[in-house]
Amino acid sequence: MTHEPRSLEEELAEDEQREPLGLRAALDAITRSAREDDVVVTVDLHGKLVGLELGPRAMELRPVALAACLQRLTACAAEAALAAGAEVLAAVLDEPVVLPVS
């Protein structure tokens, strides 16, 4: 007896039924920001840049200094977003989630 392949919609519906307490939506909603002077960087759970604010003082920085600032802030925000994701998972799993030390 052969089974027909399931449609993408059926697979997604099954995932939604198995997903505890809207876990995917909670993780997808996580963003964190880091600020330094006139620069604000916002990233999602994966560390992907989703927001950037550059004020007048930021625009006066040399390119190398601005790049270093953006890199530093992105790393800081990404670490905070990952910690927030771990908190969400810990609540669902009802046990602590240990993150690697950076």
PDB file of N, CA and C in Angstrom:
ATOM      1  N   MET A   1       0.850  -1.179   0.000  1.00  0.00           N
ATOM      2  CA  MET A   1       0.000   0.000   0.000  1.00  0.00           C
ATOM      3  C   MET A   1       0.895   1.241   0.000  1.00  0.00           C
ATOM      4  N   THR A   2       0.687   2.103  -0.952  1.00  0.00           N
ATOM      5  CA  THR A   2       1.488   3.322  -1.033  1.00  0.00           C
ATOM      6  C   THR A   2       0.683   4.487  -0.496  1.00  0.00           C
ATOM      7  N   HIS A   3       1.425   5.405   0.115  1.00  0.00           N
ATOM      8  CA  HIS A   3       0.787   6.610   0.648  1.00  0.00           C
ATOM      9  C   HIS A   3       1.116   7.781  -0.254  1.00  0.00           C
ATOM     10  N   GLU A   4       0.120   8.600  -0.475  1.00  0.00           N
ATOM     11  CA  GLU A   4       0.369   9.806  -1.259  1.00  0.00           C
ATOM     12  C   GLU A   4       1.149  10.790  -0.397  1.00  0.00           C
ATOM     13  N   PRO A   5       2.059  11.532  -1.008  1.00  0.00           N
ATOM     14  CA  PRO A   5       2.799  12.529  -0.231  1.00  0.00           C
ATOM     15  C   PRO A   5       1.838  13.574   0.328  1.00  0.00           C
ATOM     16  N   ARG A   6       2.168  14.015   1.518  1.00  0.00           N
ATOM     17  CA  ARG A   6       1.315  15.029   2.145  1.00  0.00           C
ATOM     18  C   ARG A   6       1.645  16.399   1.587  1.00  0.00           C
ATOM     19  N   SER A   7       0.648  17.233   1.558  1.00  0.00           N
ATOM     20  CA  SER A   7       0.846  18.587   1.039  1.00  0.00           C
ATOM     21  C   SER A   7       1.570  19.431   2.090  1.00  0.00           C
ATOM     22  N   LEU A   8       2.120  20.522   1.619  1.00  0.00           N
ATOM     23  CA  LEU A   8       2.786  21.452   2.519  1.00  0.00           C
ATOM     24  C   LEU A   8       1.811  21.964   3.574  1.00  0.00           C
ATOM     25  N   GLU A   9       0.590  22.229   3.175  1.00  0.00           N
ATOM     26  CA  GLU A   9      -0.426  22.711   4.108  1.00  0.00           C
ATOM     27  C   GLU A   9      -0.683  21.689   5.216  1.00  0.00           C
ATOM     28  N   GLU A  10      -0.721  20.416   4.850  1.00  0.00           N
ATOM     29  CA  GLU A  10      -0.938  19.366   5.852  1.00  0.00           C
ATOM     30  C   GLU A  10       0.245  19.277   6.816  1.00  0.00           C
ATOM     31  N   GLU A  11       1.447  19.402   6.278  1.00  0.00           N
ATOM     32  CA  GLU A  11       2.639  19.378   7.126  1.00  0.00           C
ATOM     33  C   GLU A  11       2.638  20.557   8.095  1.00  0.00           C
ATOM     34  N   LEU A  12       2.322  21.744   7.591  1.00  0.00           N
ATOM     35  CA  LEU A  12       2.298  22.931   8.443  1.00  0.00           C
ATOM     36  C   LEU A  12       1.213  22.830   9.502  1.00  0.00           C
ATOM     37  N   ALA A  13       0.048  22.305   9.134  1.00  0.00           N
ATOM     38  CA  ALA A  13      -1.036  22.145  10.103  1.00  0.00           C
ATOM     39  C   ALA A  13      -0.620  21.194  11.220  1.00  0.00           C
ATOM     40  N   GLU A  14       0.069  20.127  10.857  1.00  0.00           N
ATOM     41  CA  GLU A  14       0.537  19.181  11.877  1.00  0.00           C
ATOM     42  C   GLU A  14       1.572  19.834  12.782  1.00  0.00           C
ATOM     43  N   ASP A  15       2.471  20.614  12.206  1.00  0.00           N
ATOM     44  CA  ASP A  15       3.457  21.336  13.017  1.00  0.00           C
ATOM     45  C   ASP A  15       2.767  22.266  14.001  1.00  0.00           C
ATOM     46  N   GLU A  16       1.740  22.965  13.535  1.00  0.00           N
ATOM     47  CA  GLU A  16       1.016  23.881  14.415  1.00  0.00           C
ATOM     48  C   GLU A  16       0.362  23.138  15.575  1.00  0.00           C
ATOM     49  N   GLN A  17      -0.149  21.935  15.319  1.00  0.00           N
ATOM     50  CA  GLN A  17      -0.774  21.149  16.374  1.00  0.00           C
ATOM     51  C   GLN A  17       0.261  20.665  17.394  1.00  0.00           C
ATOM     52  N   ARG A  18       1.457  20.338  16.931  1.00  0.00           N
ATOM     53  CA  ARG A  18       2.502  19.846  17.830  1.00  0.00           C
ATOM     54  C   ARG A  18       3.203  20.972  18.575  1.00  0.00           C
ATOM     55  N   GLU A  19       3.152  22.165  18.061  1.00  0.00           N
ATOM     56  CA  GLU A  19       3.895  23.276  18.642  1.00  0.00           C
ATOM     57  C   GLU A  19       3.307  23.676  19.989  1.00  0.00           C
ATOM     58  N   PRO A  20       4.085  23.576  21.054  1.00  0.00           N
ATOM     59  CA  PRO A  20       3.557  23.921  22.377  1.00  0.00           C
ATOM     60  C   PRO A  20       3.432  25.425  22.583  1.00  0.00           C
ATOM     61  N   LEU A  21       2.253  25.841  22.925  1.00  0.00           N
ATOM     62  CA  LEU A  21       1.990  27.209  23.383  1.00  0.00           C
ATOM     63  C   LEU A  21       2.511  28.311  22.462  1.00  0.00           C
ATOM     64  N   GLY A  22       2.428  28.116  21.168  1.00  0.00           N
ATOM     65  CA  GLY A  22       2.863  29.157  20.235  1.00  0.00           C
ATOM     66  C   GLY A  22       4.351  29.424  20.300  1.00  0.00           C
ATOM     67  N   LEU A  23       5.124  28.374  20.502  1.00  0.00           N
ATOM     68  CA  LEU A  23       6.567  28.524  20.667  1.00  0.00           C
ATOM     69  C   LEU A  23       7.202  29.228  19.476  1.00  0.00           C
ATOM     70  N   ARG A  24       6.864  28.799  18.282  1.00  0.00           N
ATOM     71  CA  ARG A  24       7.460  29.404  17.090  1.00  0.00           C
ATOM     72  C   ARG A  24       7.155  30.901  17.033  1.00  0.00           C
ATOM     73  N   ALA A  25       5.929  31.275  17.298  1.00  0.00           N
ATOM     74  CA  ALA A  25       5.558  32.695  17.258  1.00  0.00           C
ATOM     75  C   ALA A  25       6.315  33.483  18.321  1.00  0.00           C
ATOM     76  N   ALA A  26       6.465  32.894  19.502  1.00  0.00           N
ATOM     77  CA  ALA A  26       7.191  33.573  20.576  1.00  0.00           C
ATOM     78  C   ALA A  26       8.655  33.780  20.198  1.00  0.00           C
ATOM     79  N   LEU A  27       9.265  32.759  19.601  1.00  0.00           N
ATOM     80  CA  LEU A  27      10.670  32.885  19.192  1.00  0.00           C
ATOM     81  C   LEU A  27      10.822  33.861  18.030  1.00  0.00           C
ATOM     82  N   ASP A  28       9.893  33.813  17.078  1.00  0.00           N
ATOM     83  CA  ASP A  28       9.949  34.724  15.930  1.00  0.00           C
ATOM     84  C   ASP A  28       9.783  36.187  16.339  1.00  0.00           C
ATOM     85  N   ALA A  29       9.113  36.423  17.458  1.00  0.00           N
ATOM     86  CA  ALA A  29       8.851  37.794  17.895  1.00  0.00           C
ATOM     87  C   ALA A  29      10.033  38.416  18.646  1.00  0.00           C
ATOM     88  N   ILE A  30      11.034  37.622  18.969  1.00  0.00           N
ATOM     89  CA  ILE A  30      12.153  38.129  19.765  1.00  0.00           C
ATOM     90  C   ILE A  30      13.032  39.060  18.939  1.00  0.00           C
ATOM     91  N   THR A  31      13.235  40.250  19.472  1.00  0.00           N
ATOM     92  CA  THR A  31      14.231  41.192  18.954  1.00  0.00           C
ATOM     93  C   THR A  31      14.891  41.836  20.171  1.00  0.00           C
ATOM     94  N   ARG A  32      16.109  42.231  19.987  1.00  0.00           N
ATOM     95  CA  ARG A  32      16.821  42.952  21.038  1.00  0.00           C
ATOM     96  C   ARG A  32      17.634  44.058  20.397  1.00  0.00           C
ATOM     97  N   SER A  33      17.798  45.154  21.138  1.00  0.00           N
ATOM     98  CA  SER A  33      18.532  46.311  20.645  1.00  0.00           C
ATOM     99  C   SER A  33      19.710  46.619  21.556  1.00  0.00           C
ATOM    100  N   ALA A  34      20.699  47.248  20.970  1.00  0.00           N
ATOM    101  CA  ALA A  34      21.843  47.760  21.720  1.00  0.00           C
ATOM    102  C   ALA A  34      22.093  49.179  21.234  1.00  0.00           C
ATOM    103  N   ARG A  35      22.485  50.037  22.174  1.00  0.00           N
ATOM    104  CA  ARG A  35      22.645  51.467  21.861  1.00  0.00           C
ATOM    105  C   ARG A  35      24.003  51.954  22.353  1.00  0.00           C
ATOM    106  N   GLU A  36      24.584  52.801  21.563  1.00  0.00           N
ATOM    107  CA  GLU A  36      25.812  53.493  21.963  1.00  0.00           C
ATOM    108  C   GLU A  36      25.769  54.869  21.334  1.00  0.00           C
ATOM    109  N   ASP A  37      25.753  55.877  22.164  1.00  0.00           N
ATOM    110  CA  ASP A  37      25.656  57.254  21.687  1.00  0.00           C
ATOM    111  C   ASP A  37      24.479  57.409  20.731  1.00  0.00           C
ATOM    112  N   ASP A  38      24.771  57.687  19.480  1.00  0.00           N
ATOM    113  CA  ASP A  38      23.740  57.973  18.488  1.00  0.00           C
ATOM    114  C   ASP A  38      23.483  56.792  17.550  1.00  0.00           C
ATOM    115  N   VAL A  39      23.858  55.584  17.968  1.00  0.00           N
ATOM    116  CA  VAL A  39      23.698  54.399  17.141  1.00  0.00           C
ATOM    117  C   VAL A  39      22.837  53.385  17.887  1.00  0.00           C
ATOM    118  N   VAL A  40      21.782  52.886  17.222  1.00  0.00           N
ATOM    119  CA  VAL A  40      20.933  51.843  17.787  1.00  0.00           C
ATOM    120  C   VAL A  40      20.828  50.721  16.759  1.00  0.00           C
ATOM    121  N   VAL A  41      21.167  49.520  17.207  1.00  0.00           N
ATOM    122  CA  VAL A  41      21.117  48.333  16.357  1.00  0.00           C
ATOM    123  C   VAL A  41      20.082  47.387  16.945  1.00  0.00           C
ATOM    124  N   THR A  42      19.200  46.834  16.098  1.00  0.00           N
ATOM    125  CA  THR A  42      18.203  45.862  16.536  1.00  0.00           C
ATOM    126  C   THR A  42      18.372  44.598  15.697  1.00  0.00           C
ATOM    127  N   VAL A  43      18.391  43.448  16.396  1.00  0.00           N
ATOM    128  CA  VAL A  43      18.546  42.161  15.715  1.00  0.00           C
ATOM    129  C   VAL A  43      17.422  41.228  16.143  1.00  0.00           C
ATOM    130  N   ASP A  44      17.228  40.171  15.336  1.00  0.00           N
ATOM    131  CA  ASP A  44      16.255  39.153  15.704  1.00  0.00           C
ATOM    132  C   ASP A  44      16.963  38.023  16.452  1.00  0.00           C
ATOM    133  N   LEU A  45      16.246  36.955  16.726  1.00  0.00           N
ATOM    134  CA  LEU A  45      16.785  35.828  17.479  1.00  0.00           C
ATOM    135  C   LEU A  45      18.029  35.235  16.828  1.00  0.00           C
ATOM    136  N   HIS A  46      18.119  35.320  15.515  1.00  0.00           N
ATOM    137  CA  HIS A  46      19.242  34.737  14.783  1.00  0.00           C
ATOM    138  C   HIS A  46      20.422  35.697  14.647  1.00  0.00           C
ATOM    139  N   GLY A  47      20.300  36.889  15.225  1.00  0.00           N
ATOM    140  CA  GLY A  47      21.358  37.879  15.120  1.00  0.00           C
ATOM    141  C   GLY A  47      21.311  38.679  13.838  1.00  0.00           C
ATOM    142  N   LYS A  48      20.237  38.504  13.078  1.00  0.00           N
ATOM    143  CA  LYS A  48      20.067  39.228  11.810  1.00  0.00           C
ATOM    144  C   LYS A  48      19.631  40.669  12.101  1.00  0.00           C
ATOM    145  N   LEU A  49      20.279  41.599  11.458  1.00  0.00           N
ATOM    146  CA  LEU A  49      19.960  43.005  11.632  1.00  0.00           C
ATOM    147  C   LEU A  49      18.555  43.291  11.110  1.00  0.00           C
ATOM    148  N   VAL A  50      17.685  43.801  11.974  1.00  0.00           N
ATOM    149  CA  VAL A  50      16.319  44.133  11.560  1.00  0.00           C
ATOM    150  C   VAL A  50      16.006  45.615  11.765  1.00  0.00           C
ATOM    151  N   GLY A  51      16.942  46.348  12.368  1.00  0.00           N
ATOM    152  CA  GLY A  51      16.732  47.775  12.567  1.00  0.00           C
ATOM    153  C   GLY A  51      18.047  48.477  12.820  1.00  0.00           C
ATOM    154  N   LEU A  52      18.163  49.687  12.287  1.00  0.00           N
ATOM    155  CA  LEU A  52      19.377  50.471  12.466  1.00  0.00           C
ATOM    156  C   LEU A  52      18.992  51.942  12.502  1.00  0.00           C
ATOM    157  N   GLU A  53      19.429  52.615  13.547  1.00  0.00           N
ATOM    158  CA  GLU A  53      19.200  54.050  13.675  1.00  0.00           C
ATOM    159  C   GLU A  53      20.557  54.738  13.824  1.00  0.00           C
ATOM    160  N   LEU A  54      20.806  55.682  12.955  1.00  0.00           N
ATOM    161  CA  LEU A  54      22.042  56.453  13.010  1.00  0.00           C
ATOM    162  C   LEU A  54      21.690  57.927  13.181  1.00  0.00           C
ATOM    163  N   GLY A  55      22.055  58.478  14.313  1.00  0.00           N
ATOM    164  CA  GLY A  55      21.801  59.889  14.570  1.00  0.00           C
ATOM    165  C   GLY A  55      22.904  60.752  13.989  1.00  0.00           C
ATOM    166  N   PRO A  56      22.779  62.056  14.145  1.00  0.00           N
ATOM    167  CA  PRO A  56      23.749  62.994  13.563  1.00  0.00           C
ATOM    168  C   PRO A  56      25.187  62.738  14.017  1.00  0.00           C
ATOM    169  N   ARG A  57      25.384  62.446  15.302  1.00  0.00           N
ATOM    170  CA  ARG A  57      26.753  62.200  15.784  1.00  0.00           C
ATOM    171  C   ARG A  57      27.332  60.929  15.174  1.00  0.00           C
ATOM    172  N   ALA A  58      26.498  59.927  14.941  1.00  0.00           N
ATOM    173  CA  ALA A  58      26.985  58.686  14.328  1.00  0.00           C
ATOM    174  C   ALA A  58      27.487  58.946  12.915  1.00  0.00           C
ATOM    175  N   MET A  59      26.824  59.838  12.228  1.00  0.00           N
ATOM    176  CA  MET A  59      27.206  60.122  10.848  1.00  0.00           C
ATOM    177  C   MET A  59      28.533  60.882  10.773  1.00  0.00           C
ATOM    178  N   GLU A  60      28.968  61.442  11.908  1.00  0.00           N
ATOM    179  CA  GLU A  60      30.239  62.160  11.947  1.00  0.00           C
ATOM    180  C   GLU A  60      31.420  61.235  12.207  1.00  0.00           C
ATOM    181  N   LEU A  61      31.158  59.997  12.580  1.00  0.00           N
ATOM    182  CA  LEU A  61      32.227  59.048  12.860  1.00  0.00           C
ATOM    183  C   LEU A  61      32.963  58.664  11.580  1.00  0.00           C
ATOM    184  N   ARG A  62      34.227  58.344  11.737  1.00  0.00           N
ATOM    185  CA  ARG A  62      34.983  57.812  10.600  1.00  0.00           C
ATOM    186  C   ARG A  62      34.398  56.448  10.256  1.00  0.00           C
ATOM    187  N   PRO A  63      34.466  56.035   9.005  1.00  0.00           N
ATOM    188  CA  PRO A  63      33.894  54.748   8.601  1.00  0.00           C
ATOM    189  C   PRO A  63      34.392  53.567   9.437  1.00  0.00           C
ATOM    190  N   VAL A  64      35.669  53.535   9.751  1.00  0.00           N
ATOM    191  CA  VAL A  64      36.229  52.436  10.540  1.00  0.00           C
ATOM    192  C   VAL A  64      35.617  52.433  11.951  1.00  0.00           C
ATOM    193  N   ALA A  65      35.475  53.593  12.537  1.00  0.00           N
ATOM    194  CA  ALA A  65      34.903  53.691  13.884  1.00  0.00           C
ATOM    195  C   ALA A  65      33.423  53.306  13.868  1.00  0.00           C
ATOM    196  N   LEU A  66      32.702  53.727  12.858  1.00  0.00           N
ATOM    197  CA  LEU A  66      31.288  53.375  12.759  1.00  0.00           C
ATOM    198  C   LEU A  66      31.123  51.872  12.558  1.00  0.00           C
ATOM    199  N   ALA A  67      31.951  51.288  11.700  1.00  0.00           N
ATOM    200  CA  ALA A  67      31.885  49.842  11.470  1.00  0.00           C
ATOM    201  C   ALA A  67      32.171  49.074  12.753  1.00  0.00           C
ATOM    202  N   ALA A  68      33.152  49.491  13.507  1.00  0.00           N
ATOM    203  CA  ALA A  68      33.481  48.827  14.773  1.00  0.00           C
ATOM    204  C   ALA A  68      32.328  48.952  15.762  1.00  0.00           C
ATOM    205  N   CYS A  69      31.722  50.112  15.812  1.00  0.00           N
ATOM    206  CA  CYS A  69      30.575  50.331  16.694  1.00  0.00           C
ATOM    207  C   CYS A  69      29.414  49.424  16.296  1.00  0.00           C
ATOM    208  N   LEU A  70      29.130  49.346  15.005  1.00  0.00           N
ATOM    209  CA  LEU A  70      28.033  48.501  14.529  1.00  0.00           C
ATOM    210  C   LEU A  70      28.300  47.032  14.836  1.00  0.00           C
ATOM    211  N   GLN A  71      29.528  46.607  14.650  1.00  0.00           N
ATOM    212  CA  GLN A  71      29.874  45.217  14.941  1.00  0.00           C
ATOM    213  C   GLN A  71      29.720  44.915  16.428  1.00  0.00           C
ATOM    214  N   ARG A  72      30.190  45.799  17.265  1.00  0.00           N
ATOM    215  CA  ARG A  72      30.100  45.623  18.719  1.00  0.00           C
ATOM    216  C   ARG A  72      28.638  45.583  19.179  1.00  0.00           C
ATOM    217  N   LEU A  73      27.843  46.513  18.693  1.00  0.00           N
ATOM    218  CA  LEU A  73      26.440  46.582  19.093  1.00  0.00           C
ATOM    219  C   LEU A  73      25.649  45.384  18.576  1.00  0.00           C
ATOM    220  N   THR A  74      25.939  44.954  17.353  1.00  0.00           N
ATOM    221  CA  THR A  74      25.251  43.793  16.787  1.00  0.00           C
ATOM    222  C   THR A  74      25.542  42.551  17.614  1.00  0.00           C
ATOM    223  N   ALA A  75      26.789  42.360  18.008  1.00  0.00           N
ATOM    224  CA  ALA A  75      27.153  41.204  18.837  1.00  0.00           C
ATOM    225  C   ALA A  75      26.450  41.257  20.190  1.00  0.00           C
ATOM    226  N   CYS A  76      26.396  42.431  20.783  1.00  0.00           N
ATOM    227  CA  CYS A  76      25.744  42.597  22.086  1.00  0.00           C
ATOM    228  C   CYS A  76      24.249  42.305  21.987  1.00  0.00           C
ATOM    229  N   ALA A  77      23.601  42.853  20.976  1.00  0.00           N
ATOM    230  CA  ALA A  77      22.164  42.639  20.791  1.00  0.00           C
ATOM    231  C   ALA A  77      21.869  41.176  20.465  1.00  0.00           C
ATOM    232  N   ALA A  78      22.727  40.555  19.669  1.00  0.00           N
ATOM    233  CA  ALA A  78      22.527  39.144  19.310  1.00  0.00           C
ATOM    234  C   ALA A  78      22.632  38.251  20.540  1.00  0.00           C
ATOM    235  N   GLU A  79      23.568  38.551  21.420  1.00  0.00           N
ATOM    236  CA  GLU A  79      23.714  37.780  22.661  1.00  0.00           C
ATOM    237  C   GLU A  79      22.457  37.926  23.528  1.00  0.00           C
ATOM    238  N   ALA A  80      21.925  39.128  23.599  1.00  0.00           N
ATOM    239  CA  ALA A  80      20.711  39.361  24.384  1.00  0.00           C
ATOM    240  C   ALA A  80      19.510  38.649  23.759  1.00  0.00           C
ATOM    241  N   ALA A  81      19.426  38.645  22.432  1.00  0.00           N
ATOM    242  CA  ALA A  81      18.320  37.965  21.755  1.00  0.00           C
ATOM    243  C   ALA A  81      18.397  36.458  21.982  1.00  0.00           C
ATOM    244  N   LEU A  82      19.594  35.914  21.921  1.00  0.00           N
ATOM    245  CA  LEU A  82      19.772  34.483  22.159  1.00  0.00           C
ATOM    246  C   LEU A  82      19.391  34.123  23.593  1.00  0.00           C
ATOM    247  N   ALA A  83      19.758  34.954  24.537  1.00  0.00           N
ATOM    248  CA  ALA A  83      19.388  34.723  25.934  1.00  0.00           C
ATOM    249  C   ALA A  83      17.872  34.767  26.100  1.00  0.00           C
ATOM    250  N   ALA A  84      17.216  35.687  25.408  1.00  0.00           N
ATOM    251  CA  ALA A  84      15.756  35.767  25.473  1.00  0.00           C
ATOM    252  C   ALA A  84      15.126  34.508  24.888  1.00  0.00           C
ATOM    253  N   GLY A  85      15.690  34.007  23.800  1.00  0.00           N
ATOM    254  CA  GLY A  85      15.196  32.766  23.208  1.00  0.00           C
ATOM    255  C   GLY A  85      15.356  31.595  24.160  1.00  0.00           C
ATOM    256  N   ALA A  86      16.478  31.553  24.856  1.00  0.00           N
ATOM    257  CA  ALA A  86      16.718  30.486  25.831  1.00  0.00           C
ATOM    258  C   ALA A  86      15.695  30.549  26.962  1.00  0.00           C
ATOM    259  N   GLU A  87      15.328  31.756  27.368  1.00  0.00           N
ATOM    260  CA  GLU A  87      14.314  31.915  28.420  1.00  0.00           C
ATOM    261  C   GLU A  87      12.960  31.376  27.961  1.00  0.00           C
ATOM    262  N   VAL A  88      12.602  31.658  26.713  1.00  0.00           N
ATOM    263  CA  VAL A  88      11.337  31.151  26.174  1.00  0.00           C
ATOM    264  C   VAL A  88      11.356  29.626  26.149  1.00  0.00           C
ATOM    265  N   LEU A  89      12.447  29.053  25.657  1.00  0.00           N
ATOM    266  CA  LEU A  89      12.556  27.596  25.605  1.00  0.00           C
ATOM    267  C   LEU A  89      12.541  26.990  27.007  1.00  0.00           C
ATOM    268  N   ALA A  90      13.230  27.616  27.941  1.00  0.00           N
ATOM    269  CA  ALA A  90      13.264  27.104  29.310  1.00  0.00           C
ATOM    270  C   ALA A  90      11.865  27.071  29.914  1.00  0.00           C
ATOM    271  N   ALA A  91      11.075  28.082  29.621  1.00  0.00           N
ATOM    272  CA  ALA A  91       9.708  28.119  30.153  1.00  0.00           C
ATOM    273  C   ALA A  91       8.856  26.990  29.572  1.00  0.00           C
ATOM    274  N   VAL A  92       9.032  26.711  28.289  1.00  0.00           N
ATOM    275  CA  VAL A  92       8.260  25.650  27.643  1.00  0.00           C
ATOM    276  C   VAL A  92       8.738  24.275  28.099  1.00  0.00           C
ATOM    277  N   LEU A  93      10.048  24.119  28.188  1.00  0.00           N
ATOM    278  CA  LEU A  93      10.621  22.828  28.572  1.00  0.00           C
ATOM    279  C   LEU A  93      10.571  22.598  30.084  1.00  0.00           C
ATOM    280  N   ASP A  94      10.338  23.665  30.826  1.00  0.00           N
ATOM    281  CA  ASP A  94      10.300  23.626  32.285  1.00  0.00           C
ATOM    282  C   ASP A  94      11.640  23.160  32.857  1.00  0.00           C
ATOM    283  N   GLU A  95      12.711  23.571  32.197  1.00  0.00           N
ATOM    284  CA  GLU A  95      14.056  23.313  32.694  1.00  0.00           C
ATOM    285  C   GLU A  95      14.990  24.349  32.098  1.00  0.00           C
ATOM    286  N   PRO A  96      16.100  24.626  32.766  1.00  0.00           N
ATOM    287  CA  PRO A  96      17.023  25.650  32.263  1.00  0.00           C
ATOM    288  C   PRO A  96      17.645  25.251  30.929  1.00  0.00           C
ATOM    289  N   VAL A  97      17.886  26.241  30.104  1.00  0.00           N
ATOM    290  CA  VAL A  97      18.602  26.038  28.847  1.00  0.00           C
ATOM    291  C   VAL A  97      19.967  26.686  29.014  1.00  0.00           C
ATOM    292  N   VAL A  98      21.008  25.904  28.851  1.00  0.00           N
ATOM    293  CA  VAL A  98      22.362  26.387  29.041  1.00  0.00           C
ATOM    294  C   VAL A  98      22.929  26.839  27.702  1.00  0.00           C
ATOM    295  N   LEU A  99      23.363  28.079  27.669  1.00  0.00           N
ATOM    296  CA  LEU A  99      23.983  28.637  26.458  1.00  0.00           C
ATOM    297  C   LEU A  99      25.496  28.509  26.561  1.00  0.00           C
ATOM    298  N   PRO A 100      26.160  28.321  25.438  1.00  0.00           N
ATOM    299  CA  PRO A 100      27.624  28.262  25.480  1.00  0.00           C
ATOM    300  C   PRO A 100      28.185  29.617  25.904  1.00  0.00           C
ATOM    301  N   VAL A 101      29.274  29.585  26.622  1.00  0.00           N
ATOM    302  CA  VAL A 101      29.921  30.819  27.080  1.00  0.00           C
ATOM    303  C   VAL A 101      30.734  31.378  25.935  1.00  0.00           C
ATOM    304  N   SER A 102      30.536  32.689  25.678  1.00  0.00           N
ATOM    305  CA  SER A 102      31.295  33.296  24.571  1.00  0.00           C
ATOM    306  C   SER A 102      32.482  34.070  25.075  1.00  0.00           C
TER     307      SER A 102
END
